[in-house]
Tab-separated table of C-alpha atoms in Angstrom:
chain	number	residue	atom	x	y	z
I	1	UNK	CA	71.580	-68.633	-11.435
I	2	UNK	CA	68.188	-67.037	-9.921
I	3	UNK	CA	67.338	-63.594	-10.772
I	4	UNK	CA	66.523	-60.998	-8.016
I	5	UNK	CA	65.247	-57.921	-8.841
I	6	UNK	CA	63.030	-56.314	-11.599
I	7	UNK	CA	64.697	-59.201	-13.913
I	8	UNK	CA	62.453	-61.863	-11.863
I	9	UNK	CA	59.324	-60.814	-12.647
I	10	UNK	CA	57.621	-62.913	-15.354
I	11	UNK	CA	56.854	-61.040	-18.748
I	12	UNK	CA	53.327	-61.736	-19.006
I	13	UNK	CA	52.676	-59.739	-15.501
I	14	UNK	CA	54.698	-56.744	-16.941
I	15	UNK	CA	52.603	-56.459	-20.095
I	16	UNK	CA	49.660	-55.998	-17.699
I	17	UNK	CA	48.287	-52.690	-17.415
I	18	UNK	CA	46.390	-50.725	-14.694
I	19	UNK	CA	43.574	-49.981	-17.361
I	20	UNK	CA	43.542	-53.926	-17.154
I	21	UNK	CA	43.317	-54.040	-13.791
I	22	UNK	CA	40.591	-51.030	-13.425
I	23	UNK	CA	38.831	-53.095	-15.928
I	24	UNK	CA	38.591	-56.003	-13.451
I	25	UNK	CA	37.665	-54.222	-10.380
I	26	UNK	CA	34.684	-52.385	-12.099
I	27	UNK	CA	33.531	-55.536	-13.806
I	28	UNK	CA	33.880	-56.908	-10.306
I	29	UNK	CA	31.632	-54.174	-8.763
I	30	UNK	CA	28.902	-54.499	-11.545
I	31	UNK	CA	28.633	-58.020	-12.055
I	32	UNK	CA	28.843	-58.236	-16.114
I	33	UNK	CA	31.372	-56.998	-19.217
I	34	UNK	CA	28.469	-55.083	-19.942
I	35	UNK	CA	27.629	-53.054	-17.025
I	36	UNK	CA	31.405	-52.614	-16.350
I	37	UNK	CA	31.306	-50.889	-20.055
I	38	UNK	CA	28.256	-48.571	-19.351
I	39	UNK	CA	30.718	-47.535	-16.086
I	40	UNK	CA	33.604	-46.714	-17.895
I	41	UNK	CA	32.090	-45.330	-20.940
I	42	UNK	CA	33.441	-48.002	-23.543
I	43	UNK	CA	32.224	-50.607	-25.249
I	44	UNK	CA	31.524	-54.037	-24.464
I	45	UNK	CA	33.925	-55.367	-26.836
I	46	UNK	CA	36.550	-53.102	-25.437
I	47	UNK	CA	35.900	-54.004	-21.674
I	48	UNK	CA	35.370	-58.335	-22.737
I	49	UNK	CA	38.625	-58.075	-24.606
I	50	UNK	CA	40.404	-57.033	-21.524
I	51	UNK	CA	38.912	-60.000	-20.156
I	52	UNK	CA	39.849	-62.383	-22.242
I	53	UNK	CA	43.612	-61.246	-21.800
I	54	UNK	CA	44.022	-61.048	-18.104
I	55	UNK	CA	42.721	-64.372	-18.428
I	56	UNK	CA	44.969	-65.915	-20.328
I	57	UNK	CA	47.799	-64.542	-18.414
I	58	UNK	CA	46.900	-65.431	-15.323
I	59	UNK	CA	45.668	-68.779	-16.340
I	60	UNK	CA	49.383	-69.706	-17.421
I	61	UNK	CA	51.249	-67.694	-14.547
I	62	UNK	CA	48.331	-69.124	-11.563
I	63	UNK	CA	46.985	-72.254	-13.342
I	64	UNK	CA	43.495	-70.604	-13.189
I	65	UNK	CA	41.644	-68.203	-15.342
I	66	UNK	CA	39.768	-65.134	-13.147
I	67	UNK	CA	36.691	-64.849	-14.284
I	68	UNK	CA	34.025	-67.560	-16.403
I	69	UNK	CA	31.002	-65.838	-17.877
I	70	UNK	CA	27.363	-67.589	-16.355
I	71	UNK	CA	25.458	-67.028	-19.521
I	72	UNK	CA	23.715	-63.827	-20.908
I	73	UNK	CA	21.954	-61.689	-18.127
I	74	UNK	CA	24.084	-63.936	-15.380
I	75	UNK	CA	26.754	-61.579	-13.378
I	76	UNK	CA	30.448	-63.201	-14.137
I	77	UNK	CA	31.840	-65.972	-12.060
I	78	UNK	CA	35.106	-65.160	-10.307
I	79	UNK	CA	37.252	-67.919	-9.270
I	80	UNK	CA	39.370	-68.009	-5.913
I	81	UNK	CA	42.267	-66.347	-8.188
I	82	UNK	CA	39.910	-63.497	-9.781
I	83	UNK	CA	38.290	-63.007	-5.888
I	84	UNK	CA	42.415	-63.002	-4.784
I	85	UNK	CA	43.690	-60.356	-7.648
I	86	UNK	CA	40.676	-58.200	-7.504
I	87	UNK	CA	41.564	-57.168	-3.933
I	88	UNK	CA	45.447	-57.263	-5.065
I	89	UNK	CA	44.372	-54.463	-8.136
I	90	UNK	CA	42.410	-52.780	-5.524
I	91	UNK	CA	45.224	-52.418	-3.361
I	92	UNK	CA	47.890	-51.795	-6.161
I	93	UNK	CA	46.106	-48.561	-7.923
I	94	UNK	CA	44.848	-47.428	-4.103
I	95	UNK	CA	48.689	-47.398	-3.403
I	96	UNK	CA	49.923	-45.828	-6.452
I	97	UNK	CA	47.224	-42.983	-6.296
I	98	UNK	CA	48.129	-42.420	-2.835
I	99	UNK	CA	52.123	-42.204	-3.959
I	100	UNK	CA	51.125	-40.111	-6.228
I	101	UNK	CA	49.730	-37.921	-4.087
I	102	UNK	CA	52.063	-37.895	-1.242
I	103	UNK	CA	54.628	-36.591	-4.372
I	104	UNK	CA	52.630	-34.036	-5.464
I	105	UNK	CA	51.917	-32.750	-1.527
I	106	UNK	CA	55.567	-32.300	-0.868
I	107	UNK	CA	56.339	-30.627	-4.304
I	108	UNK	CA	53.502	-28.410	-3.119
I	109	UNK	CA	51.271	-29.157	-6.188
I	110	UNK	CA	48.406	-30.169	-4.568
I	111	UNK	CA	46.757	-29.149	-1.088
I	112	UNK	CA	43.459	-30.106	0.275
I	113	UNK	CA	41.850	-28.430	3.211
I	114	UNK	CA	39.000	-29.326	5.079
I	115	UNK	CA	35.920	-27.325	6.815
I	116	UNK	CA	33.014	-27.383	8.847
I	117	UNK	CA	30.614	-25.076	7.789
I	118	UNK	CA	30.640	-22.516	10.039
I	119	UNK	CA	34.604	-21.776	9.564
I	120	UNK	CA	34.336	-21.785	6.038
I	121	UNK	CA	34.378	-17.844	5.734
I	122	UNK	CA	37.454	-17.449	7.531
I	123	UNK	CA	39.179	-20.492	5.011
I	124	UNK	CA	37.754	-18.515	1.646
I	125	UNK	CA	39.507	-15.396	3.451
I	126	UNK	CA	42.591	-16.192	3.790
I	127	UNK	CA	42.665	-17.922	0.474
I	128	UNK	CA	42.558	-14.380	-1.315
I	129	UNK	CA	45.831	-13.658	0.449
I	130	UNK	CA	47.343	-16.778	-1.673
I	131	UNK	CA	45.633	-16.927	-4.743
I	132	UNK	CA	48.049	-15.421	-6.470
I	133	UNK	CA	50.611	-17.446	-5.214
I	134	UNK	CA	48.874	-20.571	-5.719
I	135	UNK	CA	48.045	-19.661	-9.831
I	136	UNK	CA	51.464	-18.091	-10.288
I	137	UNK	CA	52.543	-22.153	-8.978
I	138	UNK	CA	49.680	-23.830	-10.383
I	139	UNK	CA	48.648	-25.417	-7.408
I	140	UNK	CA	45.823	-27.626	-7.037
I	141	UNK	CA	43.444	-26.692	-3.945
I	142	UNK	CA	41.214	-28.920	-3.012
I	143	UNK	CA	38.166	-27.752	-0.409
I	144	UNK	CA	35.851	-30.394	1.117
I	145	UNK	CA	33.026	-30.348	3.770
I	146	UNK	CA	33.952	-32.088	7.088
I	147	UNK	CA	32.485	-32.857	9.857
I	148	UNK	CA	33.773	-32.452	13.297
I	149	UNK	CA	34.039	-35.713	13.987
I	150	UNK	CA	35.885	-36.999	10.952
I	151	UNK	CA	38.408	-33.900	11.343
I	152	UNK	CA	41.092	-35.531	13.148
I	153	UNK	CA	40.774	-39.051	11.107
I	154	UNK	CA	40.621	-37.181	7.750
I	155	UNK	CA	44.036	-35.448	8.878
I	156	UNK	CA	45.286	-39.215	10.368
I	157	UNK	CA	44.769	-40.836	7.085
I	158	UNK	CA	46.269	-37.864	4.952
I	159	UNK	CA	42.896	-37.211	2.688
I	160	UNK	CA	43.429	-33.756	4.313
I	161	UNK	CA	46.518	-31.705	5.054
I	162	UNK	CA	45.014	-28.948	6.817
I	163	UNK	CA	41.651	-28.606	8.721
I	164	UNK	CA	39.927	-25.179	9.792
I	165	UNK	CA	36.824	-26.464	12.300
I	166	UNK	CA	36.524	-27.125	15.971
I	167	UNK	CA	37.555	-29.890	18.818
I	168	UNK	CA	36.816	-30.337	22.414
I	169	UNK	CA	38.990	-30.563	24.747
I	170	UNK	CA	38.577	-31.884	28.300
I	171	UNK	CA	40.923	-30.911	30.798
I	172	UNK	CA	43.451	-33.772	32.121
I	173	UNK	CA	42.923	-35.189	28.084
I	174	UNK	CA	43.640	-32.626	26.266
I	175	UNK	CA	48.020	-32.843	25.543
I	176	UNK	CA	47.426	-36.328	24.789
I	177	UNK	CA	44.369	-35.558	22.109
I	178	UNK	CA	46.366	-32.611	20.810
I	179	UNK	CA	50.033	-34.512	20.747
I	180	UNK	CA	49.935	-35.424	16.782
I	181	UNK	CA	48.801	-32.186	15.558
I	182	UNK	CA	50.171	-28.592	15.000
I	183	UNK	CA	47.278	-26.519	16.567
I	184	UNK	CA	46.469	-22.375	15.328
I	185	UNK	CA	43.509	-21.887	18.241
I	186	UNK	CA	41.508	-18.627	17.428
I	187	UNK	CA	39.398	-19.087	20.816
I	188	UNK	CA	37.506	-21.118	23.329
I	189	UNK	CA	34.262	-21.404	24.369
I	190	UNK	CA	31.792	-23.113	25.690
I	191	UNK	CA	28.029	-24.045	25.115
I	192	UNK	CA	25.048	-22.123	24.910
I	193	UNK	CA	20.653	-23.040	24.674
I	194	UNK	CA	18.727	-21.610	21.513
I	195	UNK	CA	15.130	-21.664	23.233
I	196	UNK	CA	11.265	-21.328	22.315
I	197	UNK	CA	10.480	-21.775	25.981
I	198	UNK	CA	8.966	-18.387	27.238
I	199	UNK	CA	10.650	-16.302	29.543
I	200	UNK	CA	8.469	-17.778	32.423
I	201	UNK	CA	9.320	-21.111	31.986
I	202	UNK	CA	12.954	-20.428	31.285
I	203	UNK	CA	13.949	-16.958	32.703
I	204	UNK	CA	17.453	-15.101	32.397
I	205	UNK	CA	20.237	-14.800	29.892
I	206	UNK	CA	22.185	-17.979	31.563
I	207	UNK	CA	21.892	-21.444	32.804
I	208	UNK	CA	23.846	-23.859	34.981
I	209	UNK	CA	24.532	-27.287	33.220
I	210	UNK	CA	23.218	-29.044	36.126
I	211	UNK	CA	19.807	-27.534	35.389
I	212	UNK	CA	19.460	-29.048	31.539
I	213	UNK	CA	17.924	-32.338	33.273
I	214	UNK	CA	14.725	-29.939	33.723
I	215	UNK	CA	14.143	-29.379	30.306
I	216	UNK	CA	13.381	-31.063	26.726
I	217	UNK	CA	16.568	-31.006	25.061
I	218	UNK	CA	17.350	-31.018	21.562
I	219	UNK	CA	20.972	-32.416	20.558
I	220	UNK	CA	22.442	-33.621	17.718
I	221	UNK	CA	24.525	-36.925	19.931
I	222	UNK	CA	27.077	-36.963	16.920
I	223	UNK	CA	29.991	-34.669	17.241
I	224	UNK	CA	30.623	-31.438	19.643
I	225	UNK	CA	27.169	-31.890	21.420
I	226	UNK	CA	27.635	-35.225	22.270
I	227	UNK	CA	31.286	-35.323	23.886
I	228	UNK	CA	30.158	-32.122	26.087
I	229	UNK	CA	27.330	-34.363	27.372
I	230	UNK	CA	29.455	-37.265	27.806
I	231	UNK	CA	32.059	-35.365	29.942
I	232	UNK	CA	29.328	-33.843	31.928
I	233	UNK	CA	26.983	-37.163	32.333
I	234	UNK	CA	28.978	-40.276	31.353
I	235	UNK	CA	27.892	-42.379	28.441
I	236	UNK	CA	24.109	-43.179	30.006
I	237	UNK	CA	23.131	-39.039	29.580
I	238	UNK	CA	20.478	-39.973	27.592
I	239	UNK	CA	18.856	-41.352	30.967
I	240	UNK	CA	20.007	-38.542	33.019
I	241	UNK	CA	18.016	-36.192	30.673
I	242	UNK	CA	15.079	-35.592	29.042
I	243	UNK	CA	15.990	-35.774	25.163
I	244	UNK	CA	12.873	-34.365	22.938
I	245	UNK	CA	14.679	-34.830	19.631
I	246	UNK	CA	17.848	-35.669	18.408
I	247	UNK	CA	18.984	-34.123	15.035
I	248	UNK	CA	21.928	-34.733	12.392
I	249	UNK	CA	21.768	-30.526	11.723
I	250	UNK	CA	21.944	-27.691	13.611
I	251	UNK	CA	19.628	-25.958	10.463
I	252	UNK	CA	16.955	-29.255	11.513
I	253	UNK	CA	16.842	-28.215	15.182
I	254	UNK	CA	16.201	-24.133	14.480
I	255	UNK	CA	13.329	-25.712	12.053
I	256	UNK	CA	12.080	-27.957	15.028
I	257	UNK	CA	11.999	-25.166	17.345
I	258	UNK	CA	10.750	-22.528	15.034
I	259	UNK	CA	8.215	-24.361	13.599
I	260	UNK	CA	6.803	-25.164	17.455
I	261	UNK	CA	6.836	-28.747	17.004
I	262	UNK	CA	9.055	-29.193	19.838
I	263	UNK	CA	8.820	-27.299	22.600
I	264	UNK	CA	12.345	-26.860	24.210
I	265	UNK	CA	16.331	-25.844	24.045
I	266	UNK	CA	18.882	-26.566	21.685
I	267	UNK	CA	22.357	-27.244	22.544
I	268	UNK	CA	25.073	-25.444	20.233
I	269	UNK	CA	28.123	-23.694	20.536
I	270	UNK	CA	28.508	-20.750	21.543
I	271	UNK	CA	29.851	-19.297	18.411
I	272	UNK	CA	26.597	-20.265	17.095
I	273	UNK	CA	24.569	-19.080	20.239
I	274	UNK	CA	26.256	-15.736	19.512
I	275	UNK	CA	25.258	-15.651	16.119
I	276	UNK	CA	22.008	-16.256	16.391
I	277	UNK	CA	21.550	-13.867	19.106
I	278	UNK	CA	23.310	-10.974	17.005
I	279	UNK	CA	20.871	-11.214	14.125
I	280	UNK	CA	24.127	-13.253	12.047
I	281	UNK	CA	22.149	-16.353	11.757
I	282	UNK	CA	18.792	-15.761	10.016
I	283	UNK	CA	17.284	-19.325	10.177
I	284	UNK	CA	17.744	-19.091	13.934
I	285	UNK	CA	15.825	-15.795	13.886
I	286	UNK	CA	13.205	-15.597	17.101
I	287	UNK	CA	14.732	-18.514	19.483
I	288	UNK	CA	16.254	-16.808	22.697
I	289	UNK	CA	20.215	-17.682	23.756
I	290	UNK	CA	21.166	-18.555	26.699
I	291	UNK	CA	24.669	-19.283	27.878
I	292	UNK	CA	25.733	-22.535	30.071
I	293	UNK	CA	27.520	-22.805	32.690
I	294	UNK	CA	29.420	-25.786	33.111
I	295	UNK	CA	29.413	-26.743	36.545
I	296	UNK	CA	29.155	-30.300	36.153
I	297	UNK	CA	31.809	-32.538	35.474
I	298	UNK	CA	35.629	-32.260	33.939
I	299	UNK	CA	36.391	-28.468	32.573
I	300	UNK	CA	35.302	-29.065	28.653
I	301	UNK	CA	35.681	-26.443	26.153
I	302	UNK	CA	35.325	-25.710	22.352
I	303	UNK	CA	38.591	-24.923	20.513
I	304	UNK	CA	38.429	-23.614	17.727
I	305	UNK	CA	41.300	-23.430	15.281
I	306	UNK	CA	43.243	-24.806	12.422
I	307	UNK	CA	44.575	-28.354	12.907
I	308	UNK	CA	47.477	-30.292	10.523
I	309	UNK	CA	50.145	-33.003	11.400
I	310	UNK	CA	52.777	-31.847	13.429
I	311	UNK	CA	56.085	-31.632	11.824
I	312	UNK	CA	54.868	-31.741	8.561
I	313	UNK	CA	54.725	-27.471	7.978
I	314	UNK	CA	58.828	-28.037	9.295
I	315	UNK	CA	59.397	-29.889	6.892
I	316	UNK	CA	58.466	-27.956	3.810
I	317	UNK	CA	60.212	-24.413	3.215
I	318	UNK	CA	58.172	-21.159	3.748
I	319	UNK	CA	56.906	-20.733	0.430
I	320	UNK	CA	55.378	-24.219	0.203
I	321	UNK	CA	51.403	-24.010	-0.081
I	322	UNK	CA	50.747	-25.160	3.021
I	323	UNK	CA	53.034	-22.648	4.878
I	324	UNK	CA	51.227	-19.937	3.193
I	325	UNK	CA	47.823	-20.473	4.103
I	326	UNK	CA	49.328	-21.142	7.693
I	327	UNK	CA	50.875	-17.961	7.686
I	328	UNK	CA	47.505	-16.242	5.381
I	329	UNK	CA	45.555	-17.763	8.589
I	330	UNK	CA	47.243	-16.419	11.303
I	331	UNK	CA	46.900	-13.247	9.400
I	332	UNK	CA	42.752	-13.464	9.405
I	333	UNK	CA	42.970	-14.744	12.934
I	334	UNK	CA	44.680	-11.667	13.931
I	335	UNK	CA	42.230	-9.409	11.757
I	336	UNK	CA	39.312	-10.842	13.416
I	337	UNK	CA	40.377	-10.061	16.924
I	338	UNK	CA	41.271	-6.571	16.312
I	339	UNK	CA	37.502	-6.181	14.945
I	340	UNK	CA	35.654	-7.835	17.942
């Protein structure tokens, strides 16, 4: 009578180990027993064993050994089978780390937030409110840099439960961008110039968005920038304006500008056009703000807020980590308004 179940599978796959199949994946990436050893801090001996055994238990359970050594200095030979389980072990630990993960999320044992670097300050206060909640319950919290345009992917994929940073929104898209997530918005806004062009080549404290096609622009196309322009221009803007720079960082563009190199405006939020024009943002210090009216185009605004899956704070109970820095959030949110 056939097995089914855990009795079917044959013993030689149950004695092997994920160390074993780590092993093969890093000897994989570097090429030889011995560079795979240098990786994992072992020795070669240790790492070639390993080897040896996956070989000869997949040679009698596939007919094939994985790997043949070329020679000293030659990278290892994988065969079809070694190619085949490498990208099976891959899968298998990727898998397990992720269930792993998932477990300790809902036990509220590990949390990891996400921010862009100008909401960072509100993030690190509202985590006083629940550091003594999260060391009394030994929770794990795990901060990482994101950019705006990964925000929404990072939160898709699960690497991040919550995200403090900024979206736009265009009006008519906006429900359906917005329809996975839970959404905190602090405020709105819109765009605004950072300038080194005098007074009489650029005069007032404003400018229409239909106007930026008479000036050298600086943008930074990836993220917030470039959707604004998009909405405003279509996909060809870069032909429908005169671009004098494009930059990864804001910080590159107050350099460019500063420095006199380029002689023009700089698109950024207005957050940041506010900062800079209160004295908050030092490296922007002598470039004149302007605000932009956007009178071209779709209505298309900055929200700023804290983003995570819908349904998933529901399904936790109040005192679960995530539910507390909601709730220690809202709380800074509401602090900040009553100051402004």
């Amino acid at each position: 009578m056939a097995l089914s179940g855990p009795q079917q599978y044959p013993t030689e796959l149950l004695d092997t180990t994920m160390d074993q199949l780590r092993t093969l994946i890093v000897v994989h990436e570097a090429g030889t027993a011995l560079g795979a050893a240098r990786r994992l801090g072992r020795e070669q001996s240790s790492v070639q064993k390993q080897l040896d055994t996956l070989n000869r238990t997949f040679a009698a359970l596939c007919g094939e050994e994985l790997v043949r050594k070329q020679g000293r200095g030659r990278d290892a030979l994988f065969t079809a089978t070694g190619e085949a389980l490498v990208g099976l072990a891959r899968r298998t630990l990727g898998e397990w780390a992720e269930g792993v993960h998932d477990a300790r999320r809902r036990l509220g044992r590990t949390l990891s937030v996400g921010t862009t670097r100008y909401t960072l300050g509100f993030l690190l206060d509202a985590v006083e409110r629940v550091s003594e909640d999260y060391e009394r319950e030994n929770v794990d919290l795990k901060v990482t840099h994101v950019r705006t345009g990964d925000l929404f992917t990072k939160l898709r994929s699960t690497e991040l439960d919550l995200v403090c940073g900024s979206v736009v929104v265009t009006e008519g898209e906006e429900t359906e961008l917005l329809a996975p997530y839970e959404v905190m918005e602090w405020r709105r806004s819109g765009l605004s110039l950072l300038t080194n062009l005098p007074p009489d080549r650029l005069p007032g404290t404003s400018l229409q968005a239909h106007e930026l096609d008479r000036l050298p622009l600086v943008i930074s196309a990836r993220g917030l920038i470039g959707r604004f322009l998009t909405a405003w221009y279509g996909t060809d803007y870069r032909q429908k304006l005169s671009i004098a720079a494009e930059i990864e960082a804001a910080h590159y563009g107050f350099e460019l500008l500063r420095s006199g190199l380029v002689s023009g405006a700089m698109l950024v939020t207005r957050g940041i056009g506010e900062a800079a024009a209160d004295g908050r943002l030092p490296e922007a210090g002598g470039l004149r703000t302007l605000e932009i009216v956007g009178d071209v185009g779709p209505r298309t605004e900055v929200l700023v807020g804290v983003f995570t899956r819908r349904g998933e704070r529901a399904s936790y109970p109040p005192g679960h980590p995530l539910n507390l820095l909601w709730t220690a959030l809202s709380a800074e949110n509401a602090r900040w308004w009553l100051q402004s």
